[in-house]
PDB file of C-alpha atoms and ligand atoms in Angstrom:
ATOM      1  CA  MET A  28       6.034  13.416  28.132  1.00 97.00           C
ATOM      2  CA  LYS A  29       3.796  14.154  25.397  1.00 98.00           C
ATOM      3  CA  ALA A  30       3.938  13.537  21.811  1.00 98.00           C
ATOM      4  CA  LEU A  31       2.021  14.706  18.776  1.00 98.00           C
ATOM      5  CA  ILE A  32       2.826  12.642  15.792  1.00 99.00           C
ATOM      6  CA  THR A  33       1.315  13.596  12.215  1.00 98.00           C
ATOM      7  CA  GLY A  34       0.731  10.889   9.848  1.00 98.00           C
ATOM      8  CA  ALA A  35       0.231   8.197  12.724  1.00 98.00           C
ATOM      9  CA  SER A  36      -2.390   6.308  10.867  1.00 98.00           C
ATOM     10  CA  THR A  37       0.518   3.929   8.976  1.00 98.00           C
ATOM     11  CA  GLY A  38       3.885   3.114   8.283  1.00 98.00           C
ATOM     12  CA  ILE A  39       6.109   4.937  10.360  1.00 98.00           C
ATOM     13  CA  GLY A  40       4.124   7.442  12.018  1.00 98.00           C
ATOM     14  CA  ARG A  41       2.201   4.332  13.486  1.00 98.00           C
ATOM     15  CA  ASP A  42       5.400   2.630  14.604  1.00 98.00           C
ATOM     16  CA  MET A  43       6.919   5.538  16.135  1.00 98.00           C
ATOM     17  CA  ALA A  44       3.145   5.830  18.045  1.00 98.00           C
ATOM     18  CA  ARG A  45       4.229   2.495  19.273  1.00 98.00           C
ATOM     19  CA  VAL A  46       7.791   3.091  20.415  1.00 98.00           C
ATOM     20  CA  LEU A  47       6.653   6.173  22.457  1.00 98.00           C
ATOM     21  CA  HIS A  48       3.951   4.340  23.965  1.00 98.00           C
ATOM     22  CA  ASN A  49       6.402   1.946  25.038  1.00 98.00           C
ATOM     23  CA  MET A  50       8.544   4.888  26.901  1.00 98.00           C
ATOM     24  CA  GLY A  51       5.399   5.765  28.518  1.00 97.00           C
ATOM     25  CA  SER A  52       4.771   8.919  26.680  1.00 98.00           C
ATOM     26  CA  GLU A  53       1.019  10.272  26.245  1.00 98.00           C
ATOM     27  CA  LEU A  54       0.253  10.521  22.465  1.00 98.00           C
ATOM     28  CA  ILE A  55      -1.985  12.738  20.436  1.00 98.00           C
ATOM     29  CA  LEU A  56      -2.172  10.993  17.085  1.00 98.00           C
ATOM     30  CA  VAL A  57      -2.844  12.802  13.855  1.00 98.00           C
ATOM     31  CA  ALA A  58      -3.955  11.632  10.018  1.00 98.00           C
ATOM     32  CA  ARG A  59      -7.228  11.671   7.759  1.00 98.00           C
ATOM     33  CA  ASN A  60      -7.836   7.807   8.367  1.00 98.00           C
ATOM     34  CA  ALA A  61     -10.053   8.199  11.773  1.00 98.00           C
ATOM     35  CA  LYS A  62     -10.732   4.379  11.283  1.00 98.00           C
ATOM     36  CA  LEU A  63      -7.264   3.511  11.471  1.00 98.00           C
ATOM     37  CA  LEU A  64      -6.139   6.222  14.226  1.00 98.00           C
ATOM     38  CA  GLU A  65      -8.965   4.423  16.282  1.00 98.00           C
ATOM     39  CA  GLU A  66      -7.800   0.880  15.868  1.00 98.00           C
ATOM     40  CA  LEU A  67      -4.267   2.188  16.817  1.00 98.00           C
ATOM     41  CA  LYS A  68      -6.077   4.367  19.979  1.00 98.00           C
ATOM     42  CA  THR A  69      -7.690   0.667  21.112  1.00 98.00           C
ATOM     43  CA  GLU A  70      -4.326  -1.114  20.386  1.00 98.00           C
ATOM     44  CA  LEU A  71      -2.547   1.146  22.580  1.00 98.00           C
ATOM     45  CA  GLY A  72      -5.165   0.950  25.348  1.00 97.00           C
ATOM     46  CA  GLY A  73      -7.307   3.853  24.798  1.00 94.00           C
ATOM     47  CA  GLU A  74      -5.142   6.446  26.149  1.00 93.00           C
ATOM     48  CA  PRO A  75      -3.891   8.502  23.236  1.00 97.00           C
ATOM     49  CA  LYS A  76      -5.973  11.618  21.655  1.00 98.00           C
ATOM     50  CA  VAL A  77      -6.894  10.702  17.814  1.00 98.00           C
ATOM     51  CA  ILE A  78      -7.566  13.855  15.476  1.00 98.00           C
ATOM     52  CA  SER A  79      -8.294  13.646  11.851  1.00 98.00           C
ATOM     53  CA  LEU A  80      -7.234  16.015   9.682  1.00 98.00           C
ATOM     54  CA  ASP A  81      -6.014  16.817   6.364  1.00 98.00           C
ATOM     55  CA  LEU A  82      -2.930  18.986   6.510  1.00 98.00           C
ATOM     56  CA  SER A  83      -2.804  19.780   3.149  1.00 98.00           C
ATOM     57  CA  SER A  84      -5.295  21.750   4.048  1.00 98.00           C
ATOM     58  CA  LEU A  85      -3.265  24.932   5.547  1.00 97.00           C
ATOM     59  CA  GLU A  86      -6.178  25.883   7.711  1.00 98.00           C
ATOM     60  CA  ASN A  87      -6.552  22.455   9.528  1.00 98.00           C
ATOM     61  CA  CYS A  88      -2.551  23.218  10.517  1.00 98.00           C
ATOM     62  CA  TYR A  89      -3.555  26.003  12.429  1.00 98.00           C
ATOM     63  CA  THR A  90      -6.744  24.159  13.695  1.00 98.00           C
ATOM     64  CA  LEU A  91      -4.161  21.330  15.355  1.00 98.00           C
ATOM     65  CA  PHE A  92      -2.310  23.701  16.922  1.00 98.00           C
ATOM     66  CA  ASP A  93      -5.634  25.418  18.065  1.00 98.00           C
ATOM     67  CA  MET A  94      -6.808  22.267  19.235  1.00 98.00           C
ATOM     68  CA  THR A  95      -3.940  20.911  20.966  1.00 98.00           C
ATOM     69  CA  LYS A  96      -2.766  24.603  22.803  1.00 94.00           C
ATOM     70  CA  ASP A  97      -3.947  23.581  26.330  1.00 95.00           C
ATOM     71  CA  GLU A  98      -1.770  20.116  25.766  1.00 97.00           C
ATOM     72  CA  ASP A  99       1.787  19.873  27.488  1.00 96.00           C
ATOM     73  CA  ILE A 100       3.033  18.689  24.187  1.00 98.00           C
ATOM     74  CA  ASP A 101       6.855  18.583  24.589  1.00 97.00           C
ATOM     75  CA  ILE A 102       7.263  16.414  21.447  1.00 98.00           C
ATOM     76  CA  LEU A 103       6.464  17.365  17.707  1.00 98.00           C
ATOM     77  CA  ILE A 104       7.003  14.742  15.014  1.00 99.00           C
ATOM     78  CA  ASN A 105       6.070  16.211  11.572  1.00 99.00           C
ATOM     79  CA  ASN A 106       5.801  12.838   9.640  1.00 98.00           C
ATOM     80  CA  ALA A 107       2.857  13.171   7.127  1.00 98.00           C
ATOM     81  CA  GLY A 108       3.801  13.027   3.780  1.00 98.00           C
ATOM     82  CA  PHE A 109       3.383  11.240   0.160  1.00 98.00           C
ATOM     83  CA  GLY A 110       4.990  11.187  -2.766  1.00 98.00           C
ATOM     84  CA  MET A 111       4.216  10.245  -6.558  1.00 97.00           C
ATOM     85  CA  TYR A 112       6.207   8.323  -8.944  1.00 96.00           C
ATOM     86  CA  GLY A 113       6.461  10.073 -12.830  1.00 96.00           C
ATOM     87  CA  GLU A 114       8.065  12.290 -14.727  1.00 97.00           C
ATOM     88  CA  ALA A 115       6.624  15.654 -13.827  1.00 97.00           C
ATOM     89  CA  SER A 116       4.897  16.447 -17.050  1.00 97.00           C
ATOM     90  CA  SER A 117       2.907  13.173 -16.325  1.00 97.00           C
ATOM     91  CA  ILE A 118       1.998  13.983 -12.777  1.00 97.00           C
ATOM     92  CA  PRO A 119      -0.932  16.510 -12.367  1.00 98.00           C
ATOM     93  CA  LEU A 120      -0.120  20.157 -10.696  1.00 98.00           C
ATOM     94  CA  GLU A 121      -2.955  19.983  -8.437  1.00 98.00           C
ATOM     95  CA  THR A 122      -1.322  16.510  -7.054  1.00 98.00           C
ATOM     96  CA  GLU A 123       2.450  18.318  -6.892  1.00 98.00           C
ATOM     97  CA  LEU A 124       0.772  21.339  -5.248  1.00 98.00           C
ATOM     98  CA  ASN A 125      -0.903  19.012  -2.769  1.00 98.00           C
ATOM     99  CA  MET A 126       2.311  17.547  -1.981  1.00 98.00           C
ATOM    100  CA  ILE A 127       4.122  21.052  -1.715  1.00 98.00           C
ATOM    101  CA  ASP A 128       1.027  22.056   0.756  1.00 98.00           C
ATOM    102  CA  LEU A 129       1.558  18.706   3.015  1.00 98.00           C
ATOM    103  CA  ASN A 130       5.151  18.179   2.742  1.00 98.00           C
ATOM    104  CA  ILE A 131       6.308  21.694   2.611  1.00 98.00           C
ATOM    105  CA  LYS A 132       4.038  23.884   4.308  1.00 98.00           C
ATOM    106  CA  ALA A 133       2.537  21.952   7.032  1.00 98.00           C
ATOM    107  CA  VAL A 134       5.896  20.938   8.275  1.00 99.00           C
ATOM    108  CA  HIS A 135       7.003  24.584   8.149  1.00 98.00           C
ATOM    109  CA  ILE A 136       3.417  26.232   9.819  1.00 98.00           C
ATOM    110  CA  LEU A 137       3.544  23.434  12.671  1.00 98.00           C
ATOM    111  CA  THR A 138       7.326  23.694  13.006  1.00 98.00           C
ATOM    112  CA  LYS A 139       7.265  27.496  13.496  1.00 98.00           C
ATOM    113  CA  LEU A 140       3.848  27.359  15.923  1.00 98.00           C
ATOM    114  CA  PHE A 141       5.285  24.539  18.163  1.00 98.00           C
ATOM    115  CA  LEU A 142       8.782  26.055  18.109  1.00 98.00           C
ATOM    116  CA  GLU A 143       7.582  29.487  19.201  1.00 98.00           C
ATOM    117  CA  LYS A 144       6.131  27.526  22.115  1.00 97.00           C
ATOM    118  CA  PHE A 145       8.751  25.156  23.109  1.00 98.00           C
ATOM    119  CA  GLU A 146      11.036  28.153  23.188  1.00 98.00           C
ATOM    120  CA  LYS A 147       9.069  29.872  25.666  1.00 97.00           C
ATOM    121  CA  ARG A 148       9.600  27.265  28.115  1.00 96.00           C
ATOM    122  CA  ASN A 149      13.129  26.175  26.715  1.00 97.00           C
ATOM    123  CA  SER A 150      12.495  22.410  26.068  1.00 98.00           C
ATOM    124  CA  GLY A 151      11.132  20.182  23.793  1.00 98.00           C
ATOM    125  CA  HIS A 152      12.084  18.141  20.605  1.00 98.00           C
ATOM    126  CA  ILE A 153      10.629  18.284  16.997  1.00 98.00           C
ATOM    127  CA  MET A 154      11.472  15.900  14.584  1.00 98.00           C
ATOM    128  CA  ASN A 155      10.915  16.582  10.882  1.00 98.00           C
ATOM    129  CA  VAL A 156      10.952  13.471   8.593  1.00 98.00           C
ATOM    130  CA  ALA A 157      12.562  14.276   5.329  1.00 98.00           C
ATOM    131  CA  SER A 158      14.303  11.607   3.573  1.00 98.00           C
ATOM    132  CA  ILE A 159      17.807  10.628   2.042  1.00 97.00           C
ATOM    133  CA  ALA A 160      15.953  12.290  -1.049  1.00 97.00           C
ATOM    134  CA  GLY A 161      16.061  15.310   0.620  1.00 98.00           C
ATOM    135  CA  PHE A 162      19.917  15.545  -0.112  1.00 98.00           C
ATOM    136  CA  LEU A 163      19.203  14.800  -3.893  1.00 97.00           C
ATOM    137  CA  SER A 164      17.587  15.917  -7.291  1.00 96.00           C
ATOM    138  CA  GLY A 165      15.146  12.718  -7.995  1.00 95.00           C
ATOM    139  CA  PRO A 166      14.161  12.727 -11.777  1.00 96.00           C
ATOM    140  CA  LEU A 167      10.929  10.558 -11.609  1.00 96.00           C
ATOM    141  CA  MET A 168      10.000  11.866  -8.237  1.00 97.00           C
ATOM    142  CA  SER A 169      11.213  15.603  -8.739  1.00 98.00           C
ATOM    143  CA  THR A 170       8.535  17.587  -6.703  1.00 98.00           C
ATOM    144  CA  TYR A 171       9.129  14.345  -3.688  1.00 98.00           C
ATOM    145  CA  TYR A 172      12.775  14.679  -3.624  1.00 98.00           C
ATOM    146  CA  ALA A 173      12.585  18.912  -3.670  1.00 98.00           C
ATOM    147  CA  THR A 174       9.935  18.809  -0.352  1.00 98.00           C
ATOM    148  CA  LYS A 175      12.614  16.781   1.027  1.00 98.00           C
ATOM    149  CA  GLY A 176      15.349  18.768   0.689  1.00 98.00           C
ATOM    150  CA  TYR A 177      13.180  21.601   1.782  1.00 98.00           C
ATOM    151  CA  VAL A 178      12.624  20.006   4.961  1.00 98.00           C
ATOM    152  CA  VAL A 179      16.477  19.083   5.494  1.00 98.00           C
ATOM    153  CA  LYS A 180      17.671  22.518   4.456  1.00 98.00           C
ATOM    154  CA  PHE A 181      14.889  24.191   7.062  1.00 98.00           C
ATOM    155  CA  SER A 182      15.659  21.945   9.841  1.00 98.00           C
ATOM    156  CA  THR A 183      18.735  22.084   9.949  1.00 98.00           C
ATOM    157  CA  ALA A 184      19.087  25.735   9.862  1.00 98.00           C
ATOM    158  CA  LEU A 185      16.856  26.090  12.793  1.00 98.00           C
ATOM    159  CA  TYR A 186      19.120  23.641  14.388  1.00 98.00           C
ATOM    160  CA  GLU A 187      22.030  25.896  14.197  1.00 98.00           C
ATOM    161  CA  GLU A 188      19.855  28.946  15.379  1.00 98.00           C
ATOM    162  CA  LEU A 189      18.990  27.242  18.357  1.00 98.00           C
ATOM    163  CA  ARG A 190      22.586  25.676  19.082  1.00 98.00           C
ATOM    164  CA  ARG A 191      24.005  29.190  18.932  1.00 98.00           C
ATOM    165  CA  LYS A 192      21.398  30.849  21.894  1.00 96.00           C
ATOM    166  CA  GLY A 193      22.228  27.711  23.821  1.00 97.00           C
ATOM    167  CA  SER A 194      18.854  26.419  23.502  1.00 98.00           C
ATOM    168  CA  ARG A 195      17.368  23.350  25.174  1.00 98.00           C
ATOM    169  CA  VAL A 196      14.787  22.770  22.371  1.00 98.00           C
ATOM    170  CA  HIS A 197      16.349  20.202  19.752  1.00 98.00           C
ATOM    171  CA  ILE A 198      15.246  19.817  16.194  1.00 98.00           C
ATOM    172  CA  SER A 199      16.196  16.624  14.371  1.00 98.00           C
ATOM    173  CA  VAL A 200      15.691  15.585  10.373  1.00 98.00           C
ATOM    174  CA  LEU A 201      15.308  11.944   9.651  1.00 98.00           C
ATOM    175  CA  CYS A 202      16.286  10.863   6.505  1.00 98.00           C
ATOM    176  CA  PRO A 203      15.505   7.113   5.657  1.00 98.00           C
ATOM    177  CA  GLY A 204      16.202   5.780   2.373  1.00 96.00           C
ATOM    178  CA  PRO A 205      13.549   3.092   1.052  1.00 95.00           C
ATOM    179  CA  VAL A 206      10.693   1.780   4.210  1.00 97.00           C
ATOM    180  CA  ASP A 207       8.255  -0.610   3.263  1.00 95.00           C
ATOM    181  CA  THR A 208       5.102   1.077   4.161  1.00 96.00           C
ATOM    182  CA  GLU A 209       2.037   2.334   2.392  1.00 94.00           C
ATOM    183  CA  PHE A 210       3.897   5.105   0.793  1.00 95.00           C
ATOM    184  CA  ASN A 211       5.373   3.100  -2.039  1.00 91.00           C
ATOM    185  CA  ASN A 212       1.953   1.737  -3.094  1.00 91.00           C
ATOM    186  CA  ARG A 213       0.239   5.478  -2.600  1.00 93.00           C
ATOM    187  CA  ALA A 214       3.563   6.928  -4.915  1.00 94.00           C
ATOM    188  CA  GLY A 215       3.270   3.887  -7.525  1.00 92.00           C
ATOM    189  CA  VAL A 216       7.005   3.386  -6.691  1.00 89.00           C
ATOM    190  CA  SER A 217       9.222   0.376  -6.517  1.00 84.00           C
ATOM    191  CA  PHE A 218      12.636   0.468  -5.436  1.00 81.00           C
ATOM    192  CA  ILE A 219      15.499  -1.936  -6.358  1.00 78.00           C
ATOM    193  CA  ILE A 220      16.732  -1.971  -2.795  1.00 80.00           C
ATOM    194  CA  ASN A 221      15.175  -3.547   0.055  1.00 85.00           C
ATOM    195  CA  GLY A 222      13.662  -1.497   2.532  1.00 93.00           C
ATOM    196  CA  HIS A 223      13.764  -1.226   6.020  1.00 96.00           C
ATOM    197  CA  SER A 224      10.829  -1.995   8.178  1.00 97.00           C
ATOM    198  CA  SER A 225       8.860   0.681   9.602  1.00 98.00           C
ATOM    199  CA  ARG A 226       9.357  -0.687  13.278  1.00 98.00           C
ATOM    200  CA  PHE A 227      13.351  -0.706  12.903  1.00 98.00           C
ATOM    201  CA  VAL A 228      13.066   2.889  11.420  1.00 98.00           C
ATOM    202  CA  ALA A 229      11.103   3.749  14.018  1.00 98.00           C
ATOM    203  CA  ASP A 230      12.940   2.619  16.950  1.00 98.00           C
ATOM    204  CA  TYR A 231      15.903   4.104  15.853  1.00 98.00           C
ATOM    205  CA  ALA A 232      14.612   7.222  14.909  1.00 98.00           C
ATOM    206  CA  ILE A 233      13.004   7.967  18.616  1.00 98.00           C
ATOM    207  CA  LYS A 234      16.490   6.667  20.183  1.00 98.00           C
ATOM    208  CA  LYS A 235      18.400   9.008  17.811  1.00 98.00           C
ATOM    209  CA  MET A 236      15.988  12.008  18.534  1.00 98.00           C
ATOM    210  CA  PHE A 237      16.490  11.744  22.539  1.00 98.00           C
ATOM    211  CA  LYS A 238      20.407  12.227  21.778  1.00 98.00           C
ATOM    212  CA  ASP A 239      19.721  15.282  20.139  1.00 97.00           C
ATOM    213  CA  ARG A 240      21.231  13.872  16.625  1.00 98.00           C
ATOM    214  CA  LEU A 241      20.620  16.501  13.858  1.00 98.00           C
ATOM    215  CA  ILE A 242      20.290  14.185  10.643  1.00 98.00           C
ATOM    216  CA  ILE A 243      18.921  10.655  11.522  1.00 98.00           C
ATOM    217  CA  ALA A 244      19.969   8.279   9.184  1.00 98.00           C
ATOM    218  CA  PRO A 245      18.934   4.642   9.624  1.00 98.00           C
ATOM    219  CA  GLY A 246      21.039   2.233   8.410  1.00 96.00           C
ATOM    220  CA  LEU A 247      24.935   2.128   7.653  1.00 96.00           C
ATOM    221  CA  MET A 248      24.101   1.978   3.632  1.00 94.00           C
ATOM    222  CA  ILE A 249      22.106   5.385   4.059  1.00 96.00           C
ATOM    223  CA  LYS A 250      24.555   7.097   6.118  1.00 97.00           C
ATOM    224  CA  LEU A 251      27.163   6.180   3.245  1.00 97.00           C
ATOM    225  CA  GLY A 252      24.843   7.577   0.669  1.00 96.00           C
ATOM    226  CA  ILE A 253      24.611  10.839   2.695  1.00 97.00           C
ATOM    227  CA  VAL A 254      28.248  11.467   2.933  1.00 96.00           C
ATOM    228  CA  LEU A 255      29.388   9.989  -0.461  1.00 96.00           C
ATOM    229  CA  GLN A 256      26.761  12.292  -2.714  1.00 96.00           C
ATOM    230  CA  ARG A 257      28.533  15.163  -1.824  1.00 95.00           C
ATOM    231  CA  PHE A 258      31.354  13.780  -3.976  1.00 97.00           C
ATOM    232  CA  VAL A 259      29.715  13.286  -6.851  1.00 97.00           C
ATOM    233  CA  PRO A 260      29.533  15.989  -9.744  1.00 97.00           C
ATOM    234  CA  THR A 261      25.701  16.834 -10.144  1.00 96.00           C
ATOM    235  CA  LYS A 262      25.211  14.771 -13.738  1.00 97.00           C
ATOM    236  CA  LEU A 263      26.544  11.849 -12.791  1.00 97.00           C
ATOM    237  CA  LEU A 264      24.470  12.077  -9.685  1.00 96.00           C
ATOM    238  CA  LEU A 265      21.352  12.566 -11.687  1.00 96.00           C
ATOM    239  CA  LYS A 266      22.358   9.553 -13.639  1.00 96.00           C
ATOM    240  CA  ILE A 267      22.611   7.593 -10.867  1.00 94.00           C
ATOM    241  CA  SER A 268      19.617   8.752  -9.226  1.00 94.00           C
ATOM    242  CA  TYR A 269      17.415   8.242 -12.429  1.00 95.00           C
ATOM    243  CA  LEU A 270      18.880   4.524 -12.469  1.00 93.00           C
ATOM    244  CA  LEU A 271      17.843   4.326  -8.860  1.00 89.00           C
ATOM    245  CA  GLN A 272      14.071   5.564  -9.538  1.00 88.00           C
ATOM    246  CA  SER A 273      13.471   3.777 -12.377  1.00 87.00           C
ATOM    247  CA  CYS A 274      15.060   0.307 -11.498  1.00 76.00           C
ATOM    248  CA  LYS A 275      12.038  -1.946 -10.334  1.00 66.00           C
ATOM    249  CA  LYS A 276      12.452  -5.068  -8.416  1.00 59.00           C
TER     250      LYS A 276
HETATM  251  N1  NAP B 314       8.450   4.669   3.032  1.00 50.55           N
HETATM  252  C1  NAP B 314       9.437   5.250   2.418  1.00 50.55           C
HETATM  253  O1  NAP B 314      10.323   4.811   1.582  1.00 50.55           O
HETATM  254  C2  NAP B 314       9.837   6.540   2.750  1.00 50.55           C
HETATM  255  C3  NAP B 314      11.148   6.872   2.840  1.00 50.55           C
HETATM  256  C4  NAP B 314      11.907   8.221   3.480  1.00 50.55           C
HETATM  257  C5  NAP B 314      10.845   8.986   3.875  1.00 50.55           C
HETATM  258  N2  NAP B 314       9.474   8.605   4.197  1.00 50.55           N
HETATM  259  C6  NAP B 314       8.619   9.704   4.698  1.00 50.55           C
HETATM  260  O2  NAP B 314       8.216   8.919   5.982  1.00 50.55           O
HETATM  261  C7  NAP B 314       7.091   9.651   6.113  1.00 50.55           C
HETATM  262  C8  NAP B 314       5.997   8.671   6.391  1.00 50.55           C
HETATM  263  O3  NAP B 314       5.745   8.039   5.368  1.00 50.55           O
HETATM  264  P1  NAP B 314       5.343   6.149   5.103  1.00 50.55           P
HETATM  265  O4  NAP B 314       6.485   5.664   4.613  1.00 50.55           O
HETATM  266  O5  NAP B 314       4.943   5.999   6.740  1.00 50.55           O
HETATM  267  O6  NAP B 314       4.589   6.127   4.671  1.00 50.55           O
HETATM  268  P2  NAP B 314       2.628   5.791   4.806  1.00 50.55           P
HETATM  269  O7  NAP B 314       2.403   4.512   5.458  1.00 50.55           O
HETATM  270  O8  NAP B 314       1.994   6.195   3.535  1.00 50.55           O
HETATM  271  O9  NAP B 314       2.206   7.027   5.978  1.00 50.55           O
HETATM  272  C9  NAP B 314       1.890   8.490   5.677  1.00 50.55           C
HETATM  273  C10 NAP B 314       1.241   8.931   6.569  1.00 50.55           C
HETATM  274  O10 NAP B 314       0.829  10.358   6.587  1.00 50.55           O
HETATM  275  C11 NAP B 314      -0.602  10.589   6.572  1.00 50.55           C
HETATM  276  N3  NAP B 314      -1.119  11.344   5.648  1.00 50.55           N
HETATM  277  C12 NAP B 314      -0.779  11.180   3.952  1.00 50.55           C
HETATM  278  N4  NAP B 314      -1.458  12.497   3.424  1.00 50.55           N
HETATM  279  C13 NAP B 314      -1.988  13.216   4.514  1.00 50.55           C
HETATM  280  C14 NAP B 314      -2.805  14.146   4.953  1.00 50.55           C
HETATM  281  N5  NAP B 314      -3.042  15.182   3.870  1.00 50.55           N
HETATM  282  N6  NAP B 314      -3.388  15.124   6.051  1.00 50.55           N
HETATM  283  C15 NAP B 314      -2.749  13.929   7.086  1.00 50.55           C
HETATM  284  N7  NAP B 314      -2.079  12.824   7.213  1.00 50.55           N
HETATM  285  C16 NAP B 314      -1.657  12.278   5.935  1.00 50.55           C
HETATM  286  C17 NAP B 314      -1.200   8.878   5.778  1.00 50.55           C
HETATM  287  O11 NAP B 314      -2.568   8.770   6.759  1.00 50.55           O
HETATM  288  P3  NAP B 314      -3.837   9.426   6.246  1.00 50.55           P
HETATM  289  O12 NAP B 314      -3.528   8.600   4.792  1.00 50.55           O
HETATM  290  O13 NAP B 314      -4.756   8.486   7.031  1.00 50.55           O
HETATM  291  O14 NAP B 314      -4.035  10.479   6.203  1.00 50.55           O
HETATM  292  C18 NAP B 314       0.079   8.489   7.091  1.00 50.55           C
HETATM  293  O15 NAP B 314      -0.490   8.171   8.248  1.00 50.55           O
HETATM  294  C19 NAP B 314       6.467  10.963   4.721  1.00 50.55           C
HETATM  295  O16 NAP B 314       7.088  11.906   5.195  1.00 50.55           O
HETATM  296  C20 NAP B 314       7.679   9.915   4.115  1.00 50.55           C
HETATM  297  O17 NAP B 314       7.865  11.031   2.911  1.00 50.55           O
HETATM  298  C21 NAP B 314       9.061   7.438   3.371  1.00 50.55           C
END
């Protein structure tokens, strides 16, 4: 078993690396911060391969695939991502385009490239990290929510294509609510509800990925949220999203 995890230097990705390492998986860990990746490599006994790349550069996504083409990878976890809090008019367009490049285009490119490889040998797991935000419109984090919506729609559609072919390649989409990681500082956001720990989310996600679950929602509240939002009128849901996003602890 060999897993490639993007965004493995901190947070959920780092804990997924720990969980998979404990299960005996070989690892290829990707993020920009080489120092943090090296620290994790040391913690995990020096075995994992680490690759420092900025995946918001689309060229680097192809480079990553090329660098790992001879590795027998059977798990791809597209986890790298970031958000930014604020009204759309206050967030630089460049930041939003960078977010689209990382949260959407990098996920899309890597999913496509690895899916082709996995389909050829008819096995493998892909887990794309979205968010409960992927089911909502998110005033005050509009681009972030929209990027995660893309990840949910893209991943779930691929799931059905694979299922109909009887493929043994499985795709999952992880949809957590708030998680206590660097994400919040980077995005300049704080949530009114308590976040899960990244270890809890990582443990849960890996367990469900191996059970071939499509939508992985850690925690009862998050599961309920995903189901109940379907029955709430759009304008009311927007008001609720705005309040949840704007209320600080
Ligand atoms: N925390 C939450 O509340 C929450 C909730 C739902 C979903 N999520 C999603 O969970 C995923 C992981 O986030 P997290 O909460 O664990 O936050 P995090 O601690 O900030 O982790 C983000 C990871 O992505 C990497 N990354 C960021 N920009 C990158 C780039 N341009 N190229 C390559 N790697 C990059 C970061 O490493 P470097 O900085 O070293 O590159 C880091 O390893 C994200 O997709 C996020 O949207 C988070």
